[in-house]
Amino acid sequence: MQRAATIPLQILSLPSQRYSCHGCGNCCRDFTVQLRDADLEKLRSQDWERTLGDVTVEFRGRRFLAQRPDGACVFLLEGGKCRIHAEFGLEAKPLACQLFPFNFAPDAGAAHVGISFACASVLANQGAPLPTHMREVRRMADAVPELVPVRTFLDDATEATPEELQCVAEALDGWIANKAVPLLVRIDGLAWLGQQLSGARFTKVRGGRLQELMQTLVQALPQELPLHPVQPATRAQRATLRQAAFFRLED
């Protein structure tokens, strides 16, 4: 299935990062794999029910790869190999399995390609340089119909341009990467910035003025945080945090 609209891929520049699958099997034990219609069609054509029985489960109207009692995927073989991959090849696997540890995050101008450090090989920086994987990543991107431009708003009524999004991202990235500031202060600073920006209106703060605003806020953070500490989380924010923590731990 091809995606409805073409969107360019923006590859994260990580010249020193390396990755190759070393067959540890951790991702086949730690993740719950949601299946697309195309994945289900492939599984049916491979006739697994004849040898393994039902290899999928349904939860809240969605289908997922079945797991053994210990949490491992039903297709995980000894030695960390995938039975689908072994018998039918890489492209016969569900798309989520093919894609990991890479991921896509689309915005208005591009789909940004990231990589997950939940993968042991990525964490250990073992394998081939990332550019060697890009042909496969592009192939898999073509199979993701959701990979279309996503509109992003600075506030309820003000749609951001790609340049404005980049401006905000660079300011936040510069702050969190500032090792001269203790990490806990940097994290509090992100929360403070989020609170300030979420209550702002940007109708007249566009382009260069937005860049000036972000620079001013980031430069003022070390002095402002002691005077204007981060407000306690609301009930809705606490619920969102619990959900995020659950999904991260579940994965």
mmCIF file of C-alpha atoms in Angstrom:
data_model
loop_
_atom_site.group_PDB
_atom_site.id
_atom_site.type_symbol
_atom_site.label_atom_id
_atom_site.label_comp_id
_atom_site.label_asym_id
_atom_site.label_seq_id
_atom_site.Cartn_x
_atom_site.Cartn_y
_atom_site.Cartn_z
ATOM 1 C CA MET A 1 0.000 0.000 0.000
ATOM 2 C CA GLN A 2 1.371 3.406 -0.958
ATOM 3 C CA ARG A 3 0.843 6.463 1.190
ATOM 4 C CA ALA A 4 -1.726 8.982 0.034
ATOM 5 C CA ALA A 5 0.687 11.908 -0.332
ATOM 6 C CA THR A 6 4.416 11.961 -0.900
ATOM 7 C CA ILE A 7 6.425 13.412 1.954
ATOM 8 C CA PRO A 8 10.232 13.615 2.011
ATOM 9 C CA LEU A 9 12.233 11.790 4.657
ATOM 10 C CA GLN A 10 14.429 13.879 6.941
ATOM 11 C CA ILE A 11 17.287 11.710 8.187
ATOM 12 C CA LEU A 12 18.691 12.539 11.606
ATOM 13 C CA SER A 13 22.407 13.258 11.236
ATOM 14 C CA LEU A 14 24.227 10.882 13.587
ATOM 15 C CA PRO A 15 27.579 10.207 11.891
ATOM 16 C CA SER A 16 28.996 8.272 14.845
ATOM 17 C CA GLN A 17 25.903 6.112 15.468
ATOM 18 C CA ARG A 18 25.919 2.525 14.219
ATOM 19 C CA TYR A 19 23.368 -0.282 14.156
ATOM 20 C CA SER A 20 22.961 -3.823 12.906
ATOM 21 C CA CYS A 21 20.625 -6.472 14.287
ATOM 22 C CA HIS A 22 22.596 -8.964 16.370
ATOM 23 C CA GLY A 23 19.662 -11.283 17.087
ATOM 24 C CA CYS A 24 19.422 -10.676 20.830
ATOM 25 C CA GLY A 25 15.638 -11.128 20.563
ATOM 26 C CA ASN A 26 14.899 -8.447 23.168
ATOM 27 C CA CYS A 27 12.505 -6.576 20.875
ATOM 28 C CA CYS A 28 10.647 -9.859 20.272
ATOM 29 C CA ARG A 29 10.137 -10.213 24.021
ATOM 30 C CA ASP A 30 9.550 -6.626 25.110
ATOM 31 C CA PHE A 31 7.163 -5.230 22.489
ATOM 32 C CA THR A 32 3.494 -5.751 21.697
ATOM 33 C CA VAL A 33 3.163 -5.625 17.903
ATOM 34 C CA GLN A 34 -0.019 -4.113 16.485
ATOM 35 C CA LEU A 35 -0.888 -5.469 13.046
ATOM 36 C CA ARG A 36 -2.053 -3.632 9.948
ATOM 37 C CA ASP A 37 -4.476 -5.134 7.452
ATOM 38 C CA ALA A 38 -1.554 -5.835 5.115
ATOM 39 C CA ASP A 39 0.249 -7.657 7.939
ATOM 40 C CA LEU A 40 -2.786 -9.835 8.596
ATOM 41 C CA GLU A 41 -3.054 -10.695 4.909
ATOM 42 C CA LYS A 42 0.582 -11.782 4.850
ATOM 43 C CA LEU A 43 0.171 -13.918 7.959
ATOM 44 C CA ARG A 44 -2.893 -15.633 6.476
ATOM 45 C CA SER A 45 -1.054 -16.332 3.225
ATOM 46 C CA GLN A 46 1.799 -17.910 5.193
ATOM 47 C CA ASP A 47 -0.695 -20.412 6.679
ATOM 48 C CA TRP A 48 0.622 -20.320 10.244
ATOM 49 C CA GLU A 49 -2.646 -21.589 11.715
ATOM 50 C CA ARG A 50 -1.877 -25.011 10.276
ATOM 51 C CA THR A 51 1.342 -25.316 12.308
ATOM 52 C CA LEU A 52 1.032 -22.849 15.196
ATOM 53 C CA GLY A 53 -2.683 -22.256 15.620
ATOM 54 C CA ASP A 54 -3.921 -18.690 16.078
ATOM 55 C CA VAL A 55 -0.913 -16.365 15.912
ATOM 56 C CA THR A 56 -2.840 -13.147 16.594
ATOM 57 C CA VAL A 57 -4.972 -11.824 19.444
ATOM 58 C CA GLU A 58 -7.637 -9.117 19.476
ATOM 59 C CA PHE A 59 -7.743 -6.269 21.971
ATOM 60 C CA ARG A 60 -10.173 -3.352 21.751
ATOM 61 C CA GLY A 61 -10.868 -3.925 18.090
ATOM 62 C CA ARG A 62 -7.204 -4.220 17.092
ATOM 63 C CA ARG A 63 -5.182 -7.300 16.322
ATOM 64 C CA PHE A 64 -1.722 -7.989 17.686
ATOM 65 C CA LEU A 65 0.882 -10.718 17.362
ATOM 66 C CA ALA A 66 0.230 -13.398 19.961
ATOM 67 C CA GLN A 67 2.703 -13.897 22.778
ATOM 68 C CA ARG A 68 3.759 -16.852 24.861
ATOM 69 C CA PRO A 69 3.165 -16.871 28.627
ATOM 70 C CA ASP A 70 6.663 -15.440 29.167
ATOM 71 C CA GLY A 71 5.876 -12.480 26.897
ATOM 72 C CA ALA A 72 7.911 -13.635 23.912
ATOM 73 C CA CYS A 73 6.467 -13.449 20.405
ATOM 74 C CA VAL A 74 5.083 -16.765 19.160
ATOM 75 C CA PHE A 75 7.478 -16.536 16.202
ATOM 76 C CA LEU A 76 10.662 -16.130 18.272
ATOM 77 C CA LEU A 77 13.067 -19.025 17.758
ATOM 78 C CA GLU A 78 15.996 -20.042 19.927
ATOM 79 C CA GLY A 79 18.995 -17.845 19.299
ATOM 80 C CA GLY A 80 16.890 -14.721 18.829
ATOM 81 C CA LYS A 81 15.786 -15.453 15.259
ATOM 82 C CA CYS A 82 12.326 -14.788 13.807
ATOM 83 C CA ARG A 83 10.508 -17.772 12.315
ATOM 84 C CA ILE A 84 8.733 -15.607 9.715
ATOM 85 C CA HIS A 85 12.060 -14.107 8.651
ATOM 86 C CA ALA A 86 13.722 -17.522 8.555
ATOM 87 C CA GLU A 87 11.034 -19.114 6.372
ATOM 88 C CA PHE A 88 9.796 -16.227 4.210
ATOM 89 C CA GLY A 89 12.322 -13.386 4.430
ATOM 90 C CA LEU A 90 12.464 -9.892 5.932
ATOM 91 C CA GLU A 91 9.648 -8.336 3.897
ATOM 92 C CA ALA A 92 7.233 -11.092 4.975
ATOM 93 C CA LYS A 93 7.349 -9.858 8.586
ATOM 94 C CA PRO A 94 4.848 -7.339 10.009
ATOM 95 C CA LEU A 95 5.897 -3.818 9.114
ATOM 96 C CA ALA A 96 6.520 -2.784 12.727
ATOM 97 C CA CYS A 97 8.976 -5.672 13.112
ATOM 98 C CA GLN A 98 10.782 -4.754 9.904
ATOM 99 C CA LEU A 99 11.054 -1.104 10.888
ATOM 100 C CA PHE A 100 12.377 -1.408 14.439
ATOM 101 C CA PRO A 101 14.530 0.267 15.728
ATOM 102 C CA PHE A 102 13.777 3.043 13.232
ATOM 103 C CA ASN A 103 10.703 5.238 13.573
ATOM 104 C CA PHE A 104 8.966 8.058 11.722
ATOM 105 C CA ALA A 105 7.699 11.397 13.062
ATOM 106 C CA PRO A 106 5.957 13.432 10.327
ATOM 107 C CA ASP A 107 5.413 17.182 10.460
ATOM 108 C CA ALA A 108 4.227 19.720 7.898
ATOM 109 C CA GLY A 109 7.290 19.385 5.687
ATOM 110 C CA ALA A 110 8.907 15.987 6.175
ATOM 111 C CA ALA A 111 8.900 12.688 8.008
ATOM 112 C CA HIS A 112 11.771 12.713 10.462
ATOM 113 C CA VAL A 113 13.538 9.356 10.793
ATOM 114 C CA GLY A 114 14.642 8.522 14.313
ATOM 115 C CA ILE A 115 16.134 5.492 16.011
ATOM 116 C CA SER A 116 15.168 3.855 19.295
ATOM 117 C CA PHE A 117 17.731 3.291 22.035
ATOM 118 C CA ALA A 118 15.484 0.537 23.371
ATOM 119 C CA CYS A 119 17.468 -1.613 20.910
ATOM 120 C CA ALA A 120 20.540 -3.170 22.538
ATOM 121 C CA SER A 121 22.630 -2.862 19.366
ATOM 122 C CA VAL A 122 21.794 0.844 19.037
ATOM 123 C CA LEU A 123 22.582 1.390 22.704
ATOM 124 C CA ALA A 124 25.919 -0.401 22.335
ATOM 125 C CA ASN A 125 26.607 1.419 19.035
ATOM 126 C CA GLN A 126 27.321 -1.854 17.243
ATOM 127 C CA GLY A 127 26.974 -2.540 13.543
ATOM 128 C CA ALA A 128 26.883 -0.656 10.263
ATOM 129 C CA PRO A 129 26.678 3.141 9.828
ATOM 130 C CA LEU A 130 23.084 4.395 9.721
ATOM 131 C CA PRO A 131 23.220 5.618 6.080
ATOM 132 C CA THR A 132 23.620 1.996 4.949
ATOM 133 C CA HIS A 133 20.055 1.305 6.177
ATOM 134 C CA MET A 134 18.368 4.201 4.421
ATOM 135 C CA ARG A 135 17.336 2.278 1.305
ATOM 136 C CA GLU A 136 15.369 -0.149 3.471
ATOM 137 C CA VAL A 137 13.964 2.685 5.578
ATOM 138 C CA ARG A 138 12.672 4.419 2.439
ATOM 139 C CA ARG A 139 11.093 1.156 1.249
ATOM 140 C CA MET A 140 9.270 0.788 4.556
ATOM 141 C CA ALA A 141 8.196 4.440 4.533
ATOM 142 C CA ASP A 142 6.332 3.735 1.291
ATOM 143 C CA ALA A 143 4.247 1.149 3.160
ATOM 144 C CA VAL A 144 3.053 3.598 5.837
ATOM 145 C CA PRO A 145 -0.109 5.348 4.574
ATOM 146 C CA GLU A 146 -0.197 7.610 7.650
ATOM 147 C CA LEU A 147 3.098 9.185 6.616
ATOM 148 C CA VAL A 148 1.540 12.354 5.228
ATOM 149 C CA PRO A 149 2.154 16.000 6.128
ATOM 150 C CA VAL A 150 0.855 16.883 9.593
ATOM 151 C CA ARG A 151 -0.330 20.417 10.354
ATOM 152 C CA THR A 152 1.186 21.848 13.522
ATOM 153 C CA PHE A 153 -0.185 24.848 15.377
ATOM 154 C CA LEU A 154 1.592 27.328 17.631
ATOM 155 C CA ASP A 155 -1.765 27.993 19.296
ATOM 156 C CA ASP A 156 -5.403 27.144 18.563
ATOM 157 C CA ALA A 157 -5.555 29.456 15.546
ATOM 158 C CA THR A 158 -1.970 29.891 14.337
ATOM 159 C CA GLU A 159 -0.480 27.252 12.062
ATOM 160 C CA ALA A 160 3.307 27.021 12.240
ATOM 161 C CA THR A 161 5.540 27.145 9.201
ATOM 162 C CA PRO A 162 8.328 24.539 8.904
ATOM 163 C CA GLU A 163 10.833 27.319 9.646
ATOM 164 C CA GLU A 164 8.994 28.269 12.834
ATOM 165 C CA LEU A 165 8.868 24.658 13.987
ATOM 166 C CA GLN A 166 12.593 24.372 13.354
ATOM 167 C CA CYS A 167 13.166 27.553 15.341
ATOM 168 C CA VAL A 168 11.279 26.198 18.371
ATOM 169 C CA ALA A 169 12.963 22.786 18.095
ATOM 170 C CA GLU A 170 16.444 24.309 17.916
ATOM 171 C CA ALA A 171 15.796 26.481 20.960
ATOM 172 C CA LEU A 172 14.554 23.518 23.028
ATOM 173 C CA ASP A 173 17.363 21.288 21.782
ATOM 174 C CA GLY A 174 19.960 23.930 22.604
ATOM 175 C CA TRP A 175 18.619 24.233 26.136
ATOM 176 C CA ILE A 176 18.474 20.508 26.893
ATOM 177 C CA ALA A 177 21.979 20.017 25.426
ATOM 178 C CA ASN A 178 23.536 22.758 27.584
ATOM 179 C CA LYS A 179 25.783 20.722 29.883
ATOM 180 C CA ALA A 180 26.759 23.850 31.819
ATOM 181 C CA VAL A 181 23.318 23.602 33.444
ATOM 182 C CA PRO A 182 22.499 20.633 35.747
ATOM 183 C CA LEU A 183 20.239 18.052 34.105
ATOM 184 C CA LEU A 184 17.414 18.451 36.635
ATOM 185 C CA VAL A 185 17.405 22.203 35.985
ATOM 186 C CA ARG A 186 17.275 21.560 32.240
ATOM 187 C CA ILE A 187 14.284 19.259 32.672
ATOM 188 C CA ASP A 188 12.515 21.818 34.861
ATOM 189 C CA GLY A 189 13.359 24.402 32.217
ATOM 190 C CA LEU A 190 11.618 22.370 29.522
ATOM 191 C CA ALA A 191 8.515 22.136 31.698
ATOM 192 C CA TRP A 192 8.643 25.891 32.371
ATOM 193 C CA LEU A 193 9.008 26.672 28.678
ATOM 194 C CA GLY A 194 6.093 24.381 27.892
ATOM 195 C CA GLN A 195 3.903 26.172 30.407
ATOM 196 C CA GLN A 196 4.833 29.596 29.040
ATOM 197 C CA LEU A 197 4.286 28.627 25.418
ATOM 198 C CA SER A 198 1.029 26.763 26.039
ATOM 199 C CA GLY A 199 -0.603 29.907 27.394
ATOM 200 C CA ALA A 200 0.722 32.269 24.723
ATOM 201 C CA ARG A 201 -0.936 33.594 21.582
ATOM 202 C CA PHE A 202 1.240 33.781 18.485
ATOM 203 C CA THR A 203 -0.911 35.651 15.958
ATOM 204 C CA LYS A 204 1.531 38.575 15.951
ATOM 205 C CA VAL A 205 4.640 36.627 16.959
ATOM 206 C CA ARG A 206 5.750 35.065 13.716
ATOM 207 C CA GLY A 207 8.992 34.379 11.890
ATOM 208 C CA GLY A 208 11.867 36.446 13.247
ATOM 209 C CA ARG A 209 9.827 37.633 16.228
ATOM 210 C CA LEU A 210 9.196 34.036 17.273
ATOM 211 C CA GLN A 211 12.917 33.311 17.009
ATOM 212 C CA GLU A 212 13.675 36.332 19.214
ATOM 213 C CA LEU A 213 11.078 35.165 21.744
ATOM 214 C CA MET A 214 12.550 31.657 21.956
ATOM 215 C CA GLN A 215 16.085 32.999 22.344
ATOM 216 C CA THR A 216 14.958 35.397 25.078
ATOM 217 C CA LEU A 217 13.091 32.691 26.994
ATOM 218 C CA VAL A 218 15.985 30.231 26.851
ATOM 219 C CA GLN A 219 18.548 32.848 27.866
ATOM 220 C CA ALA A 220 16.378 33.914 30.800
ATOM 221 C CA LEU A 221 15.722 30.401 32.084
ATOM 222 C CA PRO A 222 18.587 30.096 34.618
ATOM 223 C CA GLN A 223 17.487 33.351 36.280
ATOM 224 C CA GLU A 224 13.730 32.882 35.910
ATOM 225 C CA LEU A 225 13.387 29.345 37.246
ATOM 226 C CA PRO A 226 14.212 30.205 40.901
ATOM 227 C CA LEU A 227 11.798 33.160 40.755
ATOM 228 C CA HIS A 228 8.995 31.435 38.851
ATOM 229 C CA PRO A 229 9.172 27.711 39.637
ATOM 230 C CA VAL A 230 7.319 25.171 37.542
ATOM 231 C CA GLN A 231 3.681 24.922 38.577
ATOM 232 C CA PRO A 232 2.428 21.585 39.941
ATOM 233 C CA ALA A 233 1.017 19.281 37.301
ATOM 234 C CA THR A 234 -2.725 19.319 36.782
ATOM 235 C CA ARG A 235 -4.826 16.188 37.165
ATOM 236 C CA ALA A 236 -4.978 15.800 33.372
ATOM 237 C CA GLN A 237 -1.209 16.229 33.083
ATOM 238 C CA ARG A 238 -0.589 13.609 35.759
ATOM 239 C CA ALA A 239 -2.877 11.206 33.911
ATOM 240 C CA THR A 240 -1.002 11.862 30.667
ATOM 241 C CA LEU A 241 2.314 11.201 32.420
ATOM 242 C CA ARG A 242 1.017 7.907 33.828
ATOM 243 C CA GLN A 243 -0.146 6.851 30.369
ATOM 244 C CA ALA A 244 3.204 7.764 28.820
ATOM 245 C CA ALA A 245 5.074 5.870 31.544
ATOM 246 C CA PHE A 246 2.823 2.833 31.076
ATOM 247 C CA PHE A 247 3.335 2.711 27.312
ATOM 248 C CA ARG A 248 7.094 3.168 27.702
ATOM 249 C CA LEU A 249 7.347 0.388 30.275
ATOM 250 C CA GLU A 250 4.955 -1.867 28.342
ATOM 251 C CA ASP A 251 7.140 -1.454 25.251
#
